[in-house]
Amino acid sequence: MPKIQNYFVDKLSLNKIKFICSFATMIFNKHTARKTAEILLQINAIKLKPTEPFTWASGWKSPIYCDNRIVLSFPPVRNYIREAMAKQIEKQFGRPDVIAGVATGAIGIGMLVAEYMGLPFVYVRPEPKSHGRQNQIEGFYEHGQNVVVVEDLISTGKSSLNAVTALKDAGLNVKGMIAIFTYGFDTSVQNFQKENLTLFTLSNYESLLEQALDTNYISEKELQTLSEWNVTPETWNAV
């Protein structure tokens, strides 16, 4: 949308603009990105509060909070998400042998995607259990199988890539990752590039802001605040 694009051009550095352009190619298509953003706003999976910021577990102040687990409580929404993910997995990666969900947020949606595709499902813990079989990967899999990882949300990408490392260490061939939404931080792009891992998302931060502005969910002033936060989230403070 012109208003958003003009703001980014006026306010952001050349490197940041290049980042936005490159990151936008990671969504499947603009229609899906806008529709997904609209749905997430409607069910309050994403909340935007530029003047009353949230505090993340990391300590960061944020004008946005995303909890995509809420998707599971709305049958029409979860069906849309699982079908969109399943279709794009086959289109982008081919049919894998296994679907892997990242614990805990993506266990539910990952299992729905696997069920829709008729594939086995496993999930990956942040670290191995300290008791019993000490598994980090739960479920049946075989060495050499192709796997696509399902995530609900990408922030810095560290926890998602931790799961990828565990799968590779177990002898699985990770074809790529698909997520519902990403904040689009520079650090996440860099982390995925370092791992040479392909990431696709149903929607992203840019599409969310476009949708929110077009539907009057946010004002022009709030758009500016939300855009500034995305550039330096670790140091941003609400005015």
PDB file of C-alpha atoms in Angstrom:
ATOM      1  CA  MET A   1       0.000   0.000   0.000  1.00  0.00           C
ATOM      2  CA  PRO A   2       1.408   3.442  -0.968  1.00  0.00           C
ATOM      3  CA  LYS A   3       1.210   5.034   2.489  1.00  0.00           C
ATOM      4  CA  ILE A   4       3.182   2.257   4.096  1.00  0.00           C
ATOM      5  CA  GLN A   5       5.702   2.051   1.292  1.00  0.00           C
ATOM      6  CA  ASN A   6       6.315   5.813   1.414  1.00  0.00           C
ATOM      7  CA  TYR A   7       6.849   5.719   5.150  1.00  0.00           C
ATOM      8  CA  PHE A   8       9.406   2.941   4.857  1.00  0.00           C
ATOM      9  CA  VAL A   9      11.244   4.755   2.077  1.00  0.00           C
ATOM     10  CA  ASP A  10      11.324   8.010   4.055  1.00  0.00           C
ATOM     11  CA  LYS A  11      12.314   6.546   7.399  1.00  0.00           C
ATOM     12  CA  LEU A  12      14.351   3.414   6.920  1.00  0.00           C
ATOM     13  CA  SER A  13      17.899   2.876   5.816  1.00  0.00           C
ATOM     14  CA  LEU A  14      18.775   1.390   2.423  1.00  0.00           C
ATOM     15  CA  ASN A  15      19.787  -1.869   4.070  1.00  0.00           C
ATOM     16  CA  LYS A  16      16.460  -2.076   5.849  1.00  0.00           C
ATOM     17  CA  ILE A  17      14.572  -1.450   2.613  1.00  0.00           C
ATOM     18  CA  LYS A  18      16.542  -4.214   0.911  1.00  0.00           C
ATOM     19  CA  PHE A  19      15.698  -6.469   3.830  1.00  0.00           C
ATOM     20  CA  ILE A  20      11.975  -5.772   3.534  1.00  0.00           C
ATOM     21  CA  CYS A  21      11.990  -6.487  -0.186  1.00  0.00           C
ATOM     22  CA  SER A  22      13.880  -9.749   0.212  1.00  0.00           C
ATOM     23  CA  PHE A  23      11.801 -10.853   3.158  1.00  0.00           C
ATOM     24  CA  ALA A  24       8.519 -10.214   1.342  1.00  0.00           C
ATOM     25  CA  THR A  25       9.397 -12.992  -1.109  1.00  0.00           C
ATOM     26  CA  MET A  26       9.157 -15.493   1.738  1.00  0.00           C
ATOM     27  CA  ILE A  27       5.358 -15.286   1.895  1.00  0.00           C
ATOM     28  CA  PHE A  28       3.479 -17.543  -0.526  1.00  0.00           C
ATOM     29  CA  ASN A  29       1.466 -14.739  -2.098  1.00  0.00           C
ATOM     30  CA  LYS A  30       0.007 -11.375  -1.141  1.00  0.00           C
ATOM     31  CA  HIS A  31      -3.600 -12.548  -1.106  1.00  0.00           C
ATOM     32  CA  THR A  32      -2.876 -15.329   1.371  1.00  0.00           C
ATOM     33  CA  ALA A  33      -0.753 -12.973   3.479  1.00  0.00           C
ATOM     34  CA  ARG A  34      -3.486 -10.350   3.718  1.00  0.00           C
ATOM     35  CA  LYS A  35      -6.253 -12.900   4.356  1.00  0.00           C
ATOM     36  CA  THR A  36      -4.236 -14.613   7.081  1.00  0.00           C
ATOM     37  CA  ALA A  37      -3.457 -11.265   8.709  1.00  0.00           C
ATOM     38  CA  GLU A  38      -7.149 -10.341   8.626  1.00  0.00           C
ATOM     39  CA  ILE A  39      -8.140 -13.606  10.296  1.00  0.00           C
ATOM     40  CA  LEU A  40      -5.471 -13.352  13.004  1.00  0.00           C
ATOM     41  CA  LEU A  41      -6.637  -9.836  13.857  1.00  0.00           C
ATOM     42  CA  GLN A  42     -10.302 -10.860  13.910  1.00  0.00           C
ATOM     43  CA  ILE A  43      -9.793 -13.688  16.412  1.00  0.00           C
ATOM     44  CA  ASN A  44      -7.323 -11.655  18.496  1.00  0.00           C
ATOM     45  CA  ALA A  45      -4.459 -14.034  17.839  1.00  0.00           C
ATOM     46  CA  ILE A  46      -2.590 -10.808  17.069  1.00  0.00           C
ATOM     47  CA  LYS A  47      -3.127  -7.697  19.149  1.00  0.00           C
ATOM     48  CA  LEU A  48      -1.709  -4.270  18.299  1.00  0.00           C
ATOM     49  CA  LYS A  49      -1.328  -1.758  21.144  1.00  0.00           C
ATOM     50  CA  PRO A  50       1.167   0.941  20.137  1.00  0.00           C
ATOM     51  CA  THR A  51       0.359   3.135  23.165  1.00  0.00           C
ATOM     52  CA  GLU A  52       0.107   0.300  25.696  1.00  0.00           C
ATOM     53  CA  PRO A  53       2.998  -2.008  24.786  1.00  0.00           C
ATOM     54  CA  PHE A  54       3.353  -5.566  25.924  1.00  0.00           C
ATOM     55  CA  THR A  55       6.451  -6.905  27.688  1.00  0.00           C
ATOM     56  CA  TRP A  56       7.845 -10.077  26.167  1.00  0.00           C
ATOM     57  CA  ALA A  57       9.580 -12.794  28.170  1.00  0.00           C
ATOM     58  CA  SER A  58      12.863 -11.445  26.764  1.00  0.00           C
ATOM     59  CA  GLY A  59      12.148  -8.105  28.413  1.00  0.00           C
ATOM     60  CA  TRP A  60      11.534  -6.349  25.082  1.00  0.00           C
ATOM     61  CA  LYS A  61       8.738  -3.798  24.963  1.00  0.00           C
ATOM     62  CA  SER A  62       6.435  -4.488  22.035  1.00  0.00           C
ATOM     63  CA  PRO A  63       3.350  -2.858  20.478  1.00  0.00           C
ATOM     64  CA  ILE A  64       2.318  -6.267  19.122  1.00  0.00           C
ATOM     65  CA  TYR A  65       1.559  -9.605  20.703  1.00  0.00           C
ATOM     66  CA  CYS A  66       0.987 -12.780  18.727  1.00  0.00           C
ATOM     67  CA  ASP A  67      -0.455 -16.007  20.141  1.00  0.00           C
ATOM     68  CA  ASN A  68      -1.323 -18.270  17.229  1.00  0.00           C
ATOM     69  CA  ARG A  69      -2.400 -21.104  19.513  1.00  0.00           C
ATOM     70  CA  ILE A  70      -5.769 -19.317  19.577  1.00  0.00           C
ATOM     71  CA  VAL A  71      -6.212 -20.520  15.984  1.00  0.00           C
ATOM     72  CA  LEU A  72      -6.949 -24.000  17.326  1.00  0.00           C
ATOM     73  CA  SER A  73     -10.095 -22.757  19.101  1.00  0.00           C
ATOM     74  CA  PHE A  74     -11.792 -21.697  15.849  1.00  0.00           C
ATOM     75  CA  PRO A  75     -12.564 -24.677  13.556  1.00  0.00           C
ATOM     76  CA  PRO A  76     -13.018 -22.669  10.319  1.00  0.00           C
ATOM     77  CA  VAL A  77      -9.783 -20.772  10.986  1.00  0.00           C
ATOM     78  CA  ARG A  78      -7.694 -23.803  11.875  1.00  0.00           C
ATOM     79  CA  ASN A  79      -9.039 -25.608   8.804  1.00  0.00           C
ATOM     80  CA  TYR A  80      -8.017 -22.690   6.603  1.00  0.00           C
ATOM     81  CA  ILE A  81      -4.533 -22.577   8.159  1.00  0.00           C
ATOM     82  CA  ARG A  82      -3.912 -26.325   7.905  1.00  0.00           C
ATOM     83  CA  GLU A  83      -5.099 -26.513   4.299  1.00  0.00           C
ATOM     84  CA  ALA A  84      -3.091 -23.463   3.223  1.00  0.00           C
ATOM     85  CA  MET A  85       0.018 -24.897   4.869  1.00  0.00           C
ATOM     86  CA  ALA A  86      -0.484 -28.390   3.475  1.00  0.00           C
ATOM     87  CA  LYS A  87      -0.965 -27.174  -0.091  1.00  0.00           C
ATOM     88  CA  GLN A  88       2.064 -24.933   0.055  1.00  0.00           C
ATOM     89  CA  ILE A  89       4.262 -27.620   1.602  1.00  0.00           C
ATOM     90  CA  GLU A  90       3.653 -29.867  -1.402  1.00  0.00           C
ATOM     91  CA  LYS A  91       4.087 -26.968  -3.825  1.00  0.00           C
ATOM     92  CA  GLN A  92       7.317 -25.627  -2.320  1.00  0.00           C
ATOM     93  CA  PHE A  93       8.996 -28.752  -0.936  1.00  0.00           C
ATOM     94  CA  GLY A  94       7.293 -31.728  -2.499  1.00  0.00           C
ATOM     95  CA  ARG A  95       5.581 -34.394  -0.411  1.00  0.00           C
ATOM     96  CA  PRO A  96       7.739 -35.116   2.670  1.00  0.00           C
ATOM     97  CA  ASP A  97       7.847 -38.344   4.654  1.00  0.00           C
ATOM     98  CA  VAL A  98       7.163 -36.652   7.992  1.00  0.00           C
ATOM     99  CA  ILE A  99       5.765 -33.401   9.389  1.00  0.00           C
ATOM    100  CA  ALA A 100       7.508 -32.040  12.499  1.00  0.00           C
ATOM    101  CA  GLY A 101       5.981 -29.490  14.855  1.00  0.00           C
ATOM    102  CA  VAL A 102       8.048 -27.289  17.142  1.00  0.00           C
ATOM    103  CA  ALA A 103       6.961 -27.569  20.792  1.00  0.00           C
ATOM    104  CA  THR A 104       4.841 -26.299  22.180  1.00  0.00           C
ATOM    105  CA  GLY A 105       3.108 -23.699  20.043  1.00  0.00           C
ATOM    106  CA  ALA A 106       3.182 -25.628  16.776  1.00  0.00           C
ATOM    107  CA  ILE A 107       2.267 -29.088  18.027  1.00  0.00           C
ATOM    108  CA  GLY A 108      -1.445 -28.600  17.423  1.00  0.00           C
ATOM    109  CA  ILE A 109      -1.287 -26.990  13.995  1.00  0.00           C
ATOM    110  CA  GLY A 110       1.532 -29.312  12.904  1.00  0.00           C
ATOM    111  CA  MET A 111      -0.551 -32.353  13.777  1.00  0.00           C
ATOM    112  CA  LEU A 112      -3.515 -30.934  11.841  1.00  0.00           C
ATOM    113  CA  VAL A 113      -1.313 -30.399   8.785  1.00  0.00           C
ATOM    114  CA  ALA A 114       0.067 -33.949   9.042  1.00  0.00           C
ATOM    115  CA  GLU A 115      -3.448 -35.372   9.392  1.00  0.00           C
ATOM    116  CA  TYR A 116      -4.679 -33.418   6.364  1.00  0.00           C
ATOM    117  CA  MET A 117      -1.748 -34.698   4.296  1.00  0.00           C
ATOM    118  CA  GLY A 118      -2.011 -38.245   5.629  1.00  0.00           C
ATOM    119  CA  LEU A 119       1.555 -38.158   6.956  1.00  0.00           C
ATOM    120  CA  PRO A 120       3.301 -39.221  10.171  1.00  0.00           C
ATOM    121  CA  PHE A 121       3.831 -36.516  12.774  1.00  0.00           C
ATOM    122  CA  VAL A 122       6.574 -35.864  15.303  1.00  0.00           C
ATOM    123  CA  TYR A 123       7.292 -32.907  17.534  1.00  0.00           C
ATOM    124  CA  VAL A 124      10.548 -31.461  18.778  1.00  0.00           C
ATOM    125  CA  ARG A 125      11.177 -30.315  22.342  1.00  0.00           C
ATOM    126  CA  PRO A 126      13.475 -27.369  23.134  1.00  0.00           C
ATOM    127  CA  GLU A 127      15.836 -29.880  24.763  1.00  0.00           C
ATOM    128  CA  PRO A 128      15.913 -33.596  25.582  1.00  0.00           C
ATOM    129  CA  LYS A 129      13.865 -34.795  28.534  1.00  0.00           C
ATOM    130  CA  SER A 130      15.860 -35.263  31.718  1.00  0.00           C
ATOM    131  CA  HIS A 131      14.170 -38.586  32.482  1.00  0.00           C
ATOM    132  CA  GLY A 132      12.847 -41.720  30.795  1.00  0.00           C
ATOM    133  CA  ARG A 133      14.108 -42.168  27.241  1.00  0.00           C
ATOM    134  CA  GLN A 134      15.484 -38.602  27.260  1.00  0.00           C
ATOM    135  CA  ASN A 135      13.909 -37.880  23.888  1.00  0.00           C
ATOM    136  CA  GLN A 136      14.051 -34.494  22.238  1.00  0.00           C
ATOM    137  CA  ILE A 137      12.041 -35.707  19.256  1.00  0.00           C
ATOM    138  CA  GLU A 138       8.761 -37.400  20.147  1.00  0.00           C
ATOM    139  CA  GLY A 139       7.182 -39.813  17.674  1.00  0.00           C
ATOM    140  CA  PHE A 140       8.295 -42.432  15.178  1.00  0.00           C
ATOM    141  CA  TYR A 141      10.716 -41.571  12.396  1.00  0.00           C
ATOM    142  CA  GLU A 142      13.474 -43.261  10.413  1.00  0.00           C
ATOM    143  CA  HIS A 143      16.963 -42.165   9.465  1.00  0.00           C
ATOM    144  CA  GLY A 144      17.106 -40.437   6.087  1.00  0.00           C
ATOM    145  CA  GLN A 145      13.439 -39.437   5.902  1.00  0.00           C
ATOM    146  CA  ASN A 146      12.475 -36.065   4.469  1.00  0.00           C
ATOM    147  CA  VAL A 147      10.772 -33.726   6.930  1.00  0.00           C
ATOM    148  CA  VAL A 148       9.145 -30.295   6.757  1.00  0.00           C
ATOM    149  CA  VAL A 149       9.010 -28.316   9.983  1.00  0.00           C
ATOM    150  CA  VAL A 150       5.839 -26.462  11.010  1.00  0.00           C
ATOM    151  CA  GLU A 151       5.998 -23.391  13.257  1.00  0.00           C
ATOM    152  CA  ASP A 152       3.314 -21.056  14.560  1.00  0.00           C
ATOM    153  CA  LEU A 153       5.473 -17.924  14.871  1.00  0.00           C
ATOM    154  CA  ILE A 154       8.950 -16.722  13.893  1.00  0.00           C
ATOM    155  CA  SER A 155      10.609 -14.059  16.054  1.00  0.00           C
ATOM    156  CA  THR A 156      14.396 -14.382  16.146  1.00  0.00           C
ATOM    157  CA  GLY A 157      14.249 -17.902  14.725  1.00  0.00           C
ATOM    158  CA  LYS A 158      16.529 -19.379  17.391  1.00  0.00           C
ATOM    159  CA  SER A 159      14.049 -21.830  18.922  1.00  0.00           C
ATOM    160  CA  SER A 160      12.831 -22.864  15.469  1.00  0.00           C
ATOM    161  CA  LEU A 161      16.354 -23.532  14.238  1.00  0.00           C
ATOM    162  CA  ASN A 162      17.150 -25.393  17.447  1.00  0.00           C
ATOM    163  CA  ALA A 163      14.463 -27.871  16.421  1.00  0.00           C
ATOM    164  CA  VAL A 164      15.979 -28.115  12.940  1.00  0.00           C
ATOM    165  CA  THR A 165      19.369 -28.943  14.443  1.00  0.00           C
ATOM    166  CA  ALA A 166      17.827 -31.701  16.553  1.00  0.00           C
ATOM    167  CA  LEU A 167      16.145 -33.224  13.507  1.00  0.00           C
ATOM    168  CA  LYS A 168      19.357 -33.122  11.480  1.00  0.00           C
ATOM    169  CA  ASP A 169      21.317 -34.655  14.343  1.00  0.00           C
ATOM    170  CA  ALA A 170      18.776 -37.493  14.357  1.00  0.00           C
ATOM    171  CA  GLY A 171      19.554 -38.208  10.707  1.00  0.00           C
ATOM    172  CA  LEU A 172      16.507 -36.561   9.136  1.00  0.00           C
ATOM    173  CA  ASN A 173      16.673 -34.490   5.951  1.00  0.00           C
ATOM    174  CA  VAL A 174      15.030 -31.129   6.686  1.00  0.00           C
ATOM    175  CA  LYS A 175      13.541 -29.799   3.456  1.00  0.00           C
ATOM    176  CA  GLY A 176      12.427 -26.473   4.927  1.00  0.00           C
ATOM    177  CA  MET A 177      10.073 -24.747   7.324  1.00  0.00           C
ATOM    178  CA  ILE A 178       6.618 -23.202   7.109  1.00  0.00           C
ATOM    179  CA  ALA A 179       5.101 -20.853   9.695  1.00  0.00           C
ATOM    180  CA  ILE A 180       1.872 -18.952  10.167  1.00  0.00           C
ATOM    181  CA  PHE A 181       3.425 -15.550  10.865  1.00  0.00           C
ATOM    182  CA  THR A 182       6.769 -13.786  11.191  1.00  0.00           C
ATOM    183  CA  TYR A 183       7.751 -10.454  12.708  1.00  0.00           C
ATOM    184  CA  GLY A 184      10.390 -10.117  10.000  1.00  0.00           C
ATOM    185  CA  PHE A 185      13.305  -9.164  12.229  1.00  0.00           C
ATOM    186  CA  ASP A 186      16.732  -8.741  10.633  1.00  0.00           C
ATOM    187  CA  THR A 187      18.159 -11.266  13.060  1.00  0.00           C
ATOM    188  CA  SER A 188      15.689 -13.967  11.995  1.00  0.00           C
ATOM    189  CA  VAL A 189      16.579 -13.523   8.330  1.00  0.00           C
ATOM    190  CA  GLN A 190      20.269 -13.716   9.171  1.00  0.00           C
ATOM    191  CA  ASN A 191      19.801 -16.806  11.336  1.00  0.00           C
ATOM    192  CA  PHE A 192      17.940 -18.684   8.603  1.00  0.00           C
ATOM    193  CA  GLN A 193      20.507 -17.632   6.014  1.00  0.00           C
ATOM    194  CA  LYS A 194      23.322 -18.955   8.209  1.00  0.00           C
ATOM    195  CA  GLU A 195      21.579 -22.318   8.396  1.00  0.00           C
ATOM    196  CA  ASN A 196      20.803 -22.226   4.661  1.00  0.00           C
ATOM    197  CA  LEU A 197      17.210 -23.148   5.472  1.00  0.00           C
ATOM    198  CA  THR A 198      14.220 -22.147   3.362  1.00  0.00           C
ATOM    199  CA  LEU A 199      11.397 -20.511   5.325  1.00  0.00           C
ATOM    200  CA  PHE A 200       7.938 -19.688   4.002  1.00  0.00           C
ATOM    201  CA  THR A 201       5.162 -18.014   5.989  1.00  0.00           C
ATOM    202  CA  LEU A 202       1.456 -17.532   5.413  1.00  0.00           C
ATOM    203  CA  SER A 203       1.727 -13.897   6.476  1.00  0.00           C
ATOM    204  CA  ASN A 204       4.275 -11.344   7.667  1.00  0.00           C
ATOM    205  CA  TYR A 205       4.576  -8.050   9.504  1.00  0.00           C
ATOM    206  CA  GLU A 206       4.355  -5.876   6.390  1.00  0.00           C
ATOM    207  CA  SER A 207       1.108  -7.533   5.263  1.00  0.00           C
ATOM    208  CA  LEU A 208      -0.285  -7.236   8.781  1.00  0.00           C
ATOM    209  CA  LEU A 209       0.289  -3.472   8.867  1.00  0.00           C
ATOM    210  CA  GLU A 210      -1.251  -3.038   5.434  1.00  0.00           C
ATOM    211  CA  GLN A 211      -4.342  -4.968   6.495  1.00  0.00           C
ATOM    212  CA  ALA A 212      -4.613  -3.169   9.831  1.00  0.00           C
ATOM    213  CA  LEU A 213      -4.374   0.262   8.194  1.00  0.00           C
ATOM    214  CA  ASP A 214      -6.846  -0.544   5.411  1.00  0.00           C
ATOM    215  CA  THR A 215      -9.446  -1.758   7.921  1.00  0.00           C
ATOM    216  CA  ASN A 216      -8.890   1.167  10.311  1.00  0.00           C
ATOM    217  CA  TYR A 217      -7.580  -1.138  13.021  1.00  0.00           C
ATOM    218  CA  ILE A 218      -4.688   1.324  13.358  1.00  0.00           C
ATOM    219  CA  SER A 219      -4.197   4.999  12.532  1.00  0.00           C
ATOM    220  CA  GLU A 220      -1.424   6.632  10.503  1.00  0.00           C
ATOM    221  CA  LYS A 221       0.311   7.644  13.731  1.00  0.00           C
ATOM    222  CA  GLU A 222       0.094   4.105  15.099  1.00  0.00           C
ATOM    223  CA  LEU A 223       1.454   2.796  11.795  1.00  0.00           C
ATOM    224  CA  GLN A 224       4.535   4.951  12.290  1.00  0.00           C
ATOM    225  CA  THR A 225       5.048   3.604  15.821  1.00  0.00           C
ATOM    226  CA  LEU A 226       4.621  -0.001  14.696  1.00  0.00           C
ATOM    227  CA  SER A 227       7.016   0.495  11.781  1.00  0.00           C
ATOM    228  CA  GLU A 228       9.698   2.071  13.972  1.00  0.00           C
ATOM    229  CA  TRP A 229       9.474  -0.785  16.478  1.00  0.00           C
ATOM    230  CA  ASN A 230      10.122  -3.378  13.810  1.00  0.00           C
ATOM    231  CA  VAL A 231      13.448  -1.750  12.891  1.00  0.00           C
ATOM    232  CA  THR A 232      15.000  -1.881  16.384  1.00  0.00           C
ATOM    233  CA  PRO A 233      12.696  -3.974  18.599  1.00  0.00           C
ATOM    234  CA  GLU A 234      15.376  -4.676  21.189  1.00  0.00           C
ATOM    235  CA  THR A 235      15.811  -0.988  22.065  1.00  0.00           C
ATOM    236  CA  TRP A 236      12.372   0.415  21.243  1.00  0.00           C
ATOM    237  CA  ASN A 237      10.338   2.161  23.929  1.00  0.00           C
ATOM    238  CA  ALA A 238       6.821   3.507  23.632  1.00  0.00           C
ATOM    239  CA  VAL A 239       6.589   7.277  23.511  1.00  0.00           C
TER     240      VAL A 239
END
